[in-house]
Coordinates of C-alpha atoms and ligand atoms in Angstrom, one line a residue:
X20 CA -28.1 -27.8 -14.4
X21 CA -26.5 -24.5 -15.1
X22 CA -27.3 -21.9 -12.5
X23 CA -26.8 -18.3 -13.7
X24 CA -26.3 -15.6 -11.1
X25 CA -27.6 -12.2 -12.2
X26 CA -25.8 -9.1 -11.2
X27 CA -27.7 -6.2 -9.6
X28 CA -26.2 -2.7 -9.3
X29 CA -28.3 -0.3 -7.4
X30 CA -27.6 3.3 -6.2
X31 CA -29.1 6.1 -4.2
X32 CA -28.6 9.8 -4.6
X33 CA -25.4 11.0 -2.9
X34 CA -26.6 13.6 -0.4
X35 CA -25.2 17.1 0.0
X36 CA -22.9 17.1 3.0
X37 CA -24.0 20.5 4.2
X38 CA -26.5 19.4 6.8
X39 CA -28.2 16.7 8.8
X40 CA -30.3 14.3 6.8
X41 CA -34.0 14.2 7.3
X42 CA -36.8 11.6 6.8
X43 CA -37.1 12.6 3.1
X44 CA -33.5 11.6 2.5
X45 CA -33.9 8.3 4.4
X46 CA -36.7 7.5 2.0
X47 CA -34.5 6.7 -1.1
X48 CA -32.0 4.7 1.0
X49 CA -34.7 2.5 2.6
X50 CA -36.2 1.8 -0.8
X51 CA -32.8 1.0 -2.3
X52 CA -32.0 -1.2 0.7
X53 CA -35.2 -3.2 0.4
X54 CA -34.4 -3.8 -3.2
X55 CA -30.7 -4.7 -2.5
X56 CA -31.7 -7.1 0.2
X57 CA -34.4 -8.7 -1.9
X58 CA -32.0 -9.3 -4.8
X59 CA -29.4 -10.8 -2.4
X60 CA -32.1 -13.0 -1.0
X61 CA -33.0 -14.4 -4.4
X62 CA -29.4 -15.1 -5.1
X63 CA -28.2 -12.1 -7.2
X64 CA -24.8 -10.7 -7.0
X65 CA -25.6 -7.2 -5.6
X66 CA -23.6 -4.0 -5.5
X67 CA -25.3 -1.2 -3.5
X68 CA -23.9 2.3 -3.4
X69 CA -24.8 5.3 -1.4
X70 CA -22.6 8.3 -0.5
X71 CA -22.1 12.0 -0.1
X72 CA -21.9 15.0 -2.5
X73 CA -19.2 17.2 -0.9
X74 CA -18.2 19.9 -3.4
X75 CA -19.8 23.2 -4.3
X76 CA -20.6 26.7 -3.1
X77 CA -23.3 25.5 -0.7
X78 CA -21.0 23.2 1.2
X79 CA -18.3 25.9 1.3
X80 CA -20.7 28.4 2.8
X81 CA -21.9 25.9 5.3
X82 CA -18.3 25.2 6.4
X83 CA -17.6 28.9 6.8
X84 CA -20.8 29.3 8.8
X85 CA -19.6 26.5 11.1
X86 CA -16.2 28.1 11.4
X87 CA -14.5 24.9 10.0
X88 CA -12.1 24.0 7.2
X89 CA -14.1 22.6 4.3
X90 CA -12.7 19.1 4.6
X91 CA -13.1 18.9 8.4
X92 CA -16.7 20.1 8.0
X93 CA -17.6 17.4 5.4
X94 CA -15.8 14.7 7.4
X95 CA -18.0 15.7 10.3
X96 CA -21.2 15.6 8.3
X97 CA -20.4 12.4 6.6
X98 CA -19.8 10.7 9.9
X99 CA -23.4 11.6 10.8
X100 CA -24.7 10.2 7.4
X101 CA -22.9 6.9 8.1
X102 CA -24.4 6.8 11.6
X103 CA -27.9 7.2 10.2
X104 CA -27.5 4.5 7.6
X105 CA -26.2 2.2 10.2
X106 CA -29.1 2.9 12.5
X107 CA -31.5 2.2 9.6
X108 CA -29.7 -1.0 8.7
X109 CA -28.8 0.2 5.3
X110 CA -26.7 -2.6 3.8
X111 CA -24.7 -0.6 1.2
X112 CA -21.5 -2.3 -0.2
X113 CA -19.8 1.0 -0.8
X114 CA -20.0 4.6 0.6
X115 CA -18.7 6.9 -2.0
X116 CA -17.4 10.4 -1.2
X117 CA -16.8 12.9 -3.9
X118 CA -13.7 14.2 -2.1
X119 CA -12.0 10.9 -2.5
X120 CA -8.9 11.2 -4.6
X121 CA -9.9 8.3 -6.9
X122 CA -13.3 9.9 -7.5
X123 CA -11.7 13.3 -8.4
X124 CA -9.5 11.5 -10.9
X125 CA -12.4 9.6 -12.4
X126 CA -14.3 12.9 -12.9
X127 CA -11.3 14.4 -14.7
X128 CA -11.0 11.3 -16.9
X129 CA -14.7 11.5 -17.7
X130 CA -14.4 15.1 -18.7
X131 CA -11.4 14.2 -20.9
X132 CA -13.5 11.7 -22.7
X133 CA -16.3 14.3 -23.3
X134 CA -13.6 16.6 -24.7
X135 CA -12.1 13.9 -26.9
X136 CA -15.5 13.4 -28.4
X137 CA -15.6 17.1 -29.2
X138 CA -18.6 17.6 -26.9
X139 CA -17.1 20.5 -24.9
X140 CA -16.7 24.1 -26.0
X141 CA -16.0 27.5 -24.3
X142 CA -18.5 30.3 -24.2
X143 CA -20.0 33.0 -22.0
X144 CA -22.6 31.9 -19.6
X145 CA -25.3 34.0 -18.3
X146 CA -28.2 32.7 -16.2
X147 CA -30.0 32.7 -12.9
X148 CA -28.3 30.5 -10.3
X149 CA -29.5 29.1 -7.0
X150 CA -26.6 28.4 -4.7
X151 CA -28.6 26.2 -2.4
X152 CA -29.9 23.9 -5.2
X153 CA -26.6 24.2 -7.2
X154 CA -28.8 24.7 -10.3
X155 CA -29.2 27.3 -13.1
X156 CA -32.7 28.3 -13.9
X157 CA -34.2 30.2 -16.9
X158 CA -36.2 33.3 -16.4
X159 CA -39.4 31.4 -17.2
X160 CA -38.6 28.7 -14.6
X161 CA -38.3 31.2 -11.7
X162 CA -41.2 31.4 -9.2
X163 CA -41.8 35.1 -8.3
X164 CA -38.2 35.8 -9.1
X165 CA -37.0 33.1 -6.7
X166 CA -35.7 29.5 -7.0
X167 CA -38.6 27.3 -8.0
X168 CA -37.3 24.4 -5.9
X169 CA -36.4 26.0 -2.6
X170 CA -37.8 29.6 -2.8
X171 CA -34.4 31.1 -2.1
X172 CA -33.0 34.2 -3.8
X173 CA -31.2 33.5 -7.1
X174 CA -28.4 35.5 -8.6
X175 CA -27.4 36.4 -12.2
X176 CA -24.2 34.7 -13.1
X177 CA -22.3 35.9 -16.2
X178 CA -19.0 34.3 -16.6
X179 CA -16.8 32.3 -18.9
X180 CA -17.6 28.6 -18.9
X181 CA -17.3 25.4 -20.8
X182 CA -20.4 23.8 -22.2
X183 CA -21.4 20.3 -22.9
X184 CA -23.2 19.7 -26.3
X185 CA -26.4 18.3 -24.8
X186 CA -28.4 19.5 -27.8
X187 CA -26.3 17.1 -30.0
X188 CA -27.9 14.1 -28.1
X189 CA -31.6 15.1 -28.6
X190 CA -32.3 12.6 -31.4
X191 CA -30.3 9.8 -29.7
X192 CA -32.2 10.4 -26.5
X193 CA -35.5 10.4 -28.2
X194 CA -34.7 7.2 -29.9
X195 CA -33.6 5.7 -26.6
X196 CA -36.8 6.8 -24.9
X197 CA -38.9 5.4 -27.7
X198 CA -37.3 2.0 -27.4
X199 CA -37.0 1.6 -23.7
X200 CA -39.2 1.6 -20.7
X201 CA -36.6 3.6 -18.7
X202 CA -38.2 5.7 -15.9
X203 CA -40.7 4.6 -13.3
X204 CA -43.4 5.7 -12.7
X205 CA -44.2 5.7 -16.4
X206 CA -45.7 9.2 -16.5
X207 CA -42.3 10.6 -15.4
X208 CA -40.9 9.1 -18.7
X209 CA -43.6 11.0 -20.6
X210 CA -42.7 14.2 -18.8
X211 CA -39.0 13.9 -19.7
X212 CA -39.8 12.8 -23.3
X213 CA -41.9 16.0 -23.7
X214 CA -39.0 18.1 -22.4
X215 CA -36.5 16.4 -24.7
X216 CA -38.9 16.8 -27.7
X217 CA -39.3 20.5 -26.8
X218 CA -35.6 21.0 -27.6
X219 CA -32.4 20.6 -25.5
X220 CA -29.9 23.5 -24.8
X221 CA -26.3 22.9 -24.2
X222 CA -25.4 23.0 -20.5
X223 CA -22.5 24.7 -18.7
X224 CA -20.3 22.2 -17.0
X225 CA -17.7 24.4 -15.4
X226 CA -17.7 27.4 -13.1
X227 CA -14.8 29.9 -12.6
X228 CA -15.6 31.1 -9.1
X229 CA -16.4 28.0 -7.1
X230 CA -13.0 26.7 -5.9
X231 CA -14.3 24.0 -3.6
X232 CA -14.6 21.7 -6.6
X233 CA -12.6 19.6 -8.9
X234 CA -10.3 21.5 -11.3
X235 CA -11.3 21.4 -14.9
X236 CA -8.4 19.6 -16.7
X237 CA -8.2 22.0 -19.7
X238 CA -8.3 25.4 -18.0
X239 CA -6.8 26.1 -14.6
X240 CA -9.3 29.0 -14.0
X241 CA -12.3 26.7 -14.2
X242 CA -13.9 24.1 -11.9
X243 CA -16.2 21.3 -12.7
X244 CA -19.9 21.9 -12.1
X245 CA -21.0 19.9 -9.0
X246 CA -23.7 18.0 -10.8
X247 CA -21.2 16.5 -13.3
X248 CA -18.9 15.7 -10.4
X249 CA -21.8 14.1 -8.5
X250 CA -23.2 11.9 -11.4
X251 CA -19.8 10.3 -12.0
X252 CA -19.9 8.8 -8.5
X253 CA -21.9 5.9 -10.1
X254 CA -18.8 5.1 -12.1
X255 CA -16.1 5.9 -9.6
X256 CA -17.8 3.8 -6.9
X257 CA -17.0 0.8 -9.2
X258 CA -13.4 1.8 -9.5
X259 CA -13.8 3.2 -13.0
X260 CA -11.6 4.0 -14.9
X261 CA -8.6 2.4 -13.1
X262 CA -9.9 -0.9 -11.8
X263 CA -12.0 -3.0 -14.2
X264 CA -13.1 -5.7 -11.8
X265 CA -16.2 -4.3 -10.3
X266 CA -16.9 -2.1 -13.4
X267 CA -16.9 -5.0 -15.8
X268 CA -19.0 -7.1 -13.4
X269 CA -21.6 -4.5 -12.4
X270 CA -21.9 -1.8 -15.1
X271 CA -24.5 -0.6 -16.2
X272 CA -26.6 0.3 -13.1
X273 CA -29.8 -1.8 -12.9
X274 CA -31.5 1.1 -11.1
X275 CA -30.8 4.5 -9.9
X276 CA -33.2 5.3 -7.0
X277 CA -33.7 9.1 -6.9
X278 CA -36.1 11.8 -5.8
X279 CA -38.4 13.1 -8.5
X280 CA -36.7 16.6 -8.3
X281 CA -33.5 15.3 -9.7
X282 CA -35.0 13.3 -12.5
X283 CA -33.8 15.7 -15.2
X284 CA -30.2 15.3 -14.2
X285 CA -30.5 11.5 -14.1
X286 CA -32.7 10.8 -17.0
X287 CA -31.6 13.4 -19.6
X288 CA -28.2 14.9 -18.6
X289 CA -26.6 11.7 -17.3
X290 CA -27.6 9.5 -20.3
X291 CA -26.3 12.1 -22.7
X292 CA -23.0 12.3 -20.9
X293 CA -22.7 8.6 -21.0
X294 CA -23.6 8.4 -24.7
X295 CA -20.8 10.9 -25.3
X296 CA -18.3 8.7 -23.4
X297 CA -19.5 5.6 -25.2
X298 CA -20.6 4.0 -21.9
X299 CA -23.8 1.9 -21.5
X300 CA -26.8 3.7 -20.0
X301 CA -28.5 2.7 -16.7
X302 CA -31.4 0.3 -17.2
X303 CA -33.9 2.1 -15.0
X304 CA -34.5 5.3 -13.0
X305 CA -36.9 4.9 -10.1
X306 CA -38.1 8.5 -9.4
X307 CA -39.6 8.5 -5.9
X308 CA -42.2 10.9 -4.6
X309 CA -41.7 13.3 -1.7
X310 CA -42.6 13.1 1.9
X311 CA -44.7 16.1 2.8
X312 CA -45.8 17.7 6.1
X313 CA -49.1 19.5 5.8
X314 CA -48.9 19.2 2.0
X315 CA -45.5 20.9 1.9
X316 CA -42.3 19.1 0.8
X317 CA -40.3 18.2 3.9
X318 CA -37.1 20.3 3.5
X319 CA -34.7 22.2 5.6
X320 CA -35.6 25.5 3.9
X321 CA -39.2 25.1 5.0
X322 CA -38.2 24.3 8.6
X323 CA -40.5 21.2 8.7
X324 CA -38.0 18.4 8.7
X325 CA -38.5 15.2 10.7
X326 CA -35.4 13.6 12.2
X327 CA -35.3 9.9 11.4
X328 CA -33.0 9.1 14.4
X329 CA -35.6 10.3 16.9
X330 CA -38.2 8.0 15.3
X331 CA -35.8 5.1 15.3
X332 CA -35.0 5.7 19.0
X333 CA -38.7 5.8 19.8
X334 CA -40.2 3.2 17.6
X335 CA -37.3 1.1 16.0
X336 CA -35.7 1.1 12.6
X337 CA -38.0 -1.7 11.3
X338 CA -41.1 0.3 12.2
X339 CA -39.8 3.3 10.3
X340 CA -38.8 1.2 7.3
X341 CA -42.2 -0.4 7.3
X342 CA -44.0 2.9 7.4
X343 CA -41.9 4.5 4.6
X344 CA -42.7 1.6 2.3
X345 CA -46.3 0.8 3.3
X346 CA -47.8 4.3 3.7
X347 CA -47.6 5.3 0.0
X348 CA -46.7 4.0 -3.4
X349 CA -43.1 4.7 -4.3
X350 CA -43.6 7.2 -7.0
X351 CA -46.3 9.3 -5.3
X352 CA -46.0 11.9 -2.6
X353 CA -47.2 11.0 0.9
X354 CA -47.7 13.0 4.0
X355 CA -46.0 12.1 7.3
X356 CA -47.7 12.4 10.6
X357 CA -47.1 10.8 14.0
X358 CA -50.7 9.7 14.1
X359 CA -50.5 7.8 10.8
X360 CA -47.2 6.2 11.9
X361 CA -48.6 5.1 15.2
X362 CA -51.8 3.8 13.6
X363 CA -49.7 1.5 11.3
X364 CA -47.6 0.3 14.3
X365 CA -50.6 -0.6 16.4
X366 CA -53.0 -1.7 13.7
X367 CA -50.5 -3.7 11.5
X368 CA -47.2 -4.4 13.1
X369 CA -48.7 -5.2 16.5
X370 CA -52.2 -6.5 15.6
X371 CA -51.3 -8.4 12.4
X372 CA -47.7 -9.6 12.4
X373 CA -46.7 -9.5 16.1
X374 CA -50.0 -11.0 17.1
X375 CA -49.7 -13.8 14.5
X376 CA -46.2 -14.9 15.5
X377 CA -47.1 -14.7 19.2
X378 CA -50.3 -16.7 18.9
X379 CA -48.7 -19.4 16.7
X380 CA -45.7 -19.9 19.0
X381 CA -47.9 -19.9 22.1
X382 CA -50.1 -22.6 20.5
X383 CA -47.0 -24.6 19.4
X384 CA -45.4 -24.4 22.9
X385 CA -48.6 -25.5 24.5
X386 CA -49.1 -28.4 22.2
X387 CA -48.2 -31.6 24.0
X388 CA -44.6 -32.7 24.3
X389 CA -43.3 -34.2 21.1
X390 CA -46.1 -32.8 19.0
X391 CA -45.2 -33.4 15.4
X392 CA -46.5 -30.4 13.5
X393 CA -47.3 -32.5 10.4
X394 CA -50.0 -32.0 7.9
X395 CA -51.1 -31.0 4.4
X396 CA -50.5 -27.6 2.8
X397 CA -53.7 -25.5 3.1
X398 CA -52.5 -22.1 4.0
X399 CA -49.5 -21.9 1.7
X400 CA -51.7 -21.7 -1.3
X401 CA -52.8 -18.3 -0.1
X402 CA -49.4 -16.8 -0.7
X403 CA -49.1 -15.1 -4.1
X404 CA -45.4 -15.7 -4.4
X405 CA -45.2 -15.2 -8.2
X406 CA -47.1 -11.9 -8.0
X407 CA -44.8 -10.8 -5.2
X408 CA -41.7 -11.7 -7.3
X409 CA -43.1 -9.8 -10.2
X410 CA -43.8 -6.7 -8.1
X411 CA -40.3 -6.8 -6.7
X412 CA -38.8 -7.2 -10.2
X413 CA -40.8 -4.2 -11.3
X414 CA -39.4 -2.2 -8.3
X415 CA -43.0 -2.0 -6.9
X416 CA -42.0 -2.7 -3.3
X417 CA -45.2 -1.1 -1.9
X418 CA -47.2 -3.7 -3.8
X419 CA -44.7 -6.4 -2.7
X420 CA -45.3 -5.5 1.0
X421 CA -49.0 -5.5 0.5
X422 CA -48.9 -9.0 -0.9
X423 CA -46.9 -10.2 2.1
X424 CA -49.4 -8.5 4.4
X425 CA -52.3 -10.1 2.7
X426 CA -50.7 -13.5 3.5
X427 CA -50.2 -12.5 7.2
X428 CA -53.9 -11.6 7.4
X429 CA -54.8 -14.9 5.8
X430 CA -52.8 -16.7 8.5
X431 CA -54.6 -14.9 11.3
X432 CA -57.9 -15.7 9.6
X433 CA -56.9 -19.4 9.4
X434 CA -56.4 -19.4 13.2
X435 CA -59.8 -17.9 13.8
X436 CA -61.7 -19.9 11.1
X437 CA -60.3 -23.2 12.4
X438 CA -60.5 -22.2 16.1
X439 CA -57.0 -23.4 16.3
X440 CA -56.8 -23.0 20.0
X441 CA -59.5 -25.6 20.5
X442 CA -58.1 -28.3 18.2
X443 CA -56.4 -31.5 19.3
X444 CA -54.4 -34.4 18.0
X445 CA -54.0 -34.7 14.2
X446 CA -56.1 -31.6 13.6
X447 CA -53.9 -29.5 15.9
X448 CA -50.8 -30.9 14.3
X449 CA -52.1 -30.0 10.8
X450 CA -53.1 -26.5 11.9
X451 CA -49.7 -25.9 13.5
X452 CA -47.9 -27.3 10.5
X453 CA -49.7 -24.7 8.3
X454 CA -49.2 -21.9 10.8
X455 CA -45.5 -22.5 11.6
X456 CA -44.6 -23.0 7.9
X457 CA -46.5 -19.7 7.1
X458 CA -44.5 -17.9 9.8
X459 CA -41.3 -19.3 8.4
X460 CA -42.2 -18.1 4.9
X461 CA -43.1 -14.7 6.4
X462 CA -39.7 -14.5 8.1
X463 CA -38.0 -15.0 4.8
X464 CA -40.1 -12.6 2.8
X465 CA -40.3 -9.8 5.4
X466 CA -36.5 -9.8 5.8
X467 CA -35.6 -7.3 3.0
X468 CA -38.2 -4.9 4.4
X469 CA -37.6 -5.4 8.1
X470 CA -34.3 -7.3 8.6
X471 CA -34.4 -7.3 12.4
X472 CA -37.9 -8.6 12.5
X473 CA -37.3 -11.3 9.9
X474 CA -34.3 -12.5 12.0
X475 CA -36.3 -12.4 15.2
X476 CA -39.1 -14.6 13.7
X477 CA -36.6 -17.0 12.2
X478 CA -34.8 -17.2 15.6
X479 CA -38.0 -18.0 17.4
X480 CA -38.9 -20.7 14.9
X481 CA -35.3 -22.1 14.7
X482 CA -35.3 -21.8 10.9
X483 CA -33.2 -20.2 8.2
X484 CA -33.8 -17.1 6.0
X485 CA -33.1 -18.6 2.6
X486 CA -35.2 -18.1 -0.5
X487 CA -34.8 -21.7 -1.7
X488 CA -36.8 -22.7 1.3
X489 CA -39.6 -20.3 0.6
X490 CA -42.3 -22.9 0.1
X491 CA -44.1 -25.3 2.4
X492 CA -41.9 -28.3 3.2
X493 CA -42.6 -31.1 0.7
X494 CA -42.5 -33.8 3.4
X495 CA -45.4 -32.1 5.2
X496 CA -43.4 -31.5 8.4
X497 CA -42.3 -28.4 10.1
X498 CA -38.7 -29.0 11.2
X499 CA -37.6 -25.9 13.1
X500 CA -36.7 -25.7 16.8
X501 CA -39.2 -23.5 18.5
X502 CA -38.2 -21.0 21.2
X503 CA -40.9 -18.4 21.8
X504 CA -39.6 -14.9 22.4
X505 CA -41.1 -11.5 23.4
X506 CA -43.7 -9.7 21.3
X507 CA -42.1 -8.4 18.1
X508 CA -43.7 -5.0 18.5
X509 CA -45.1 -3.1 21.5
X510 CA -48.4 -1.3 21.3
X511 CA -47.9 2.5 21.4
X512 CA -50.2 4.2 24.0
X513 CA -51.8 7.2 22.5
Ligands
ME8_630 O1 -30.0 16.5 -4.8 N1 -39.1 13.5 0.3 O2 -28.8 16.0 -2.9 P1 -29.8 16.4 -1.7 C1 -38.4 12.6 -0.5 N2 -26.5 15.9 -4.2 N3 -37.2 12.7 -0.9 C2 -36.5 13.8 -0.6 C3 -37.1 14.8 0.2 C4 -38.4 14.6 0.7 N4 -39.1 15.5 1.5 N5 -36.2 15.8 0.4 C5 -35.1 15.5 -0.3 C6 -28.9 16.2 -4.2 N6 -35.3 14.3 -0.9 C7 -27.7 15.8 -5.0 C8 -27.9 14.4 -5.6 S1 -27.0 12.4 -7.1 C9 -25.8 12.1 -8.2 C10 -26.7 14.0 -6.5 C11 -34.4 13.6 -1.8 O3 -29.1 16.1 -0.5 C12 -34.3 14.4 -3.1 O4 -35.4 14.2 -3.9 O5 -30.4 17.7 -2.0 C13 -33.0 13.9 -3.7 O6 -33.3 12.8 -4.5 C14 -32.3 13.4 -2.5 O7 -33.1 13.5 -1.4 C15 -30.9 14.1 -2.3 O8 -31.1 15.4 -1.9

């Protein structure tokens, strides 16, 4: 039998290193981590990248405000990013920083390829620029004369710049969009397709005034626009163009997990740049929705940010991961509130999962010495494993978690329907076989979503988290070594 191992390259946005990250930022990393852990679980060779976007005017200003040298400032911010990802159990294989020398060299090499392909020219640039979003806007796009994204003041920039011939790629992009299901959710693909069909303008890819940036290789007065710099991280993280090993193995990306606000850069600008360089395009863009508070996007500029560390301290990383995935479907917006969070902890983590594992292990420990836990598979049929695998392959991890949860509820129902606590002898053995095997399967399937919880359940059952064992044992026996532990989750008093 030939076993083929698939590769899976997954990325998150690289976050601006100008400030602390909030719950909205944590969202993309948790989603990507669940997918990365799932793919590792099913045996894929995974490369998972996150990182920091460290150049540009916004960062320079923040460093000045903090009274620090630019590089010291970003070092300090990045340390906090890494602490957050560690606290959230984000299992990235690589943390890429755009101030790494190798990345800076990769960006220059990338721009040289664009130039070689005659896709760069010099012209005057004039437009509205928002420093905070590092984005140019047209007059039409402004909202009451301010940045449509963050509401801050914009300024007119008129300067010499080098342009990338984005317009040249309009037909190629249309062709690509018509042949591929590229962006999820689907309506985001339609949105981008409409914008491409409406006509593409060339984009400026250098700035003369921003010096905290990578020098443009063909003109010492110009610096590379921070978005071009940032997008190339997906290549440089694999060692491109100097080291082929990871690049050959993992390119192209299987999915870029992003927020819906940066879809244009990832779904139009990035593919066009890659086409110009003759590099393969990413297979999918997963454009996630926003976390809102009182219907407003959670963002620093609105002063309504929620600190993920304080939620982890109070309720655990797994509870937060669970909430972020379960509360809303990935592409849609969802509102965060403490009440909703606590309701999910008490009503689902405690009452469904925690309760199931505690009840089953209590029954198993109470069963007479040497109880065999043997029987026939009744409950295992309730697990919709194929549907779950399909949902995960489609990046629909909210549906995936709902399918697992349905099974957890079926297992609790099985205890009640069979009055498992009152059974004896062969009937008790059969019920416990079903319940222990179900808990074992749950420990495996829940692991990508809540790694600490998956491990705790497996430790209490004395079983392994391996996908090849994700079905009821064919010999009709549960063969773990039970050691009941504490409740998995504690009820939060309101
Ligand atoms: O855009 N809910 O960085 P960034 C959900 N450096 N997602 C949110 C959110 C919210 N309330 N607030 C922010 C950048 N995000 C660039 C990326 S990638 C090559 C360069 C998400 O720090 C937002 O949608 O401003 C974006 O995808 C991500 O956080 C990074 O934000």
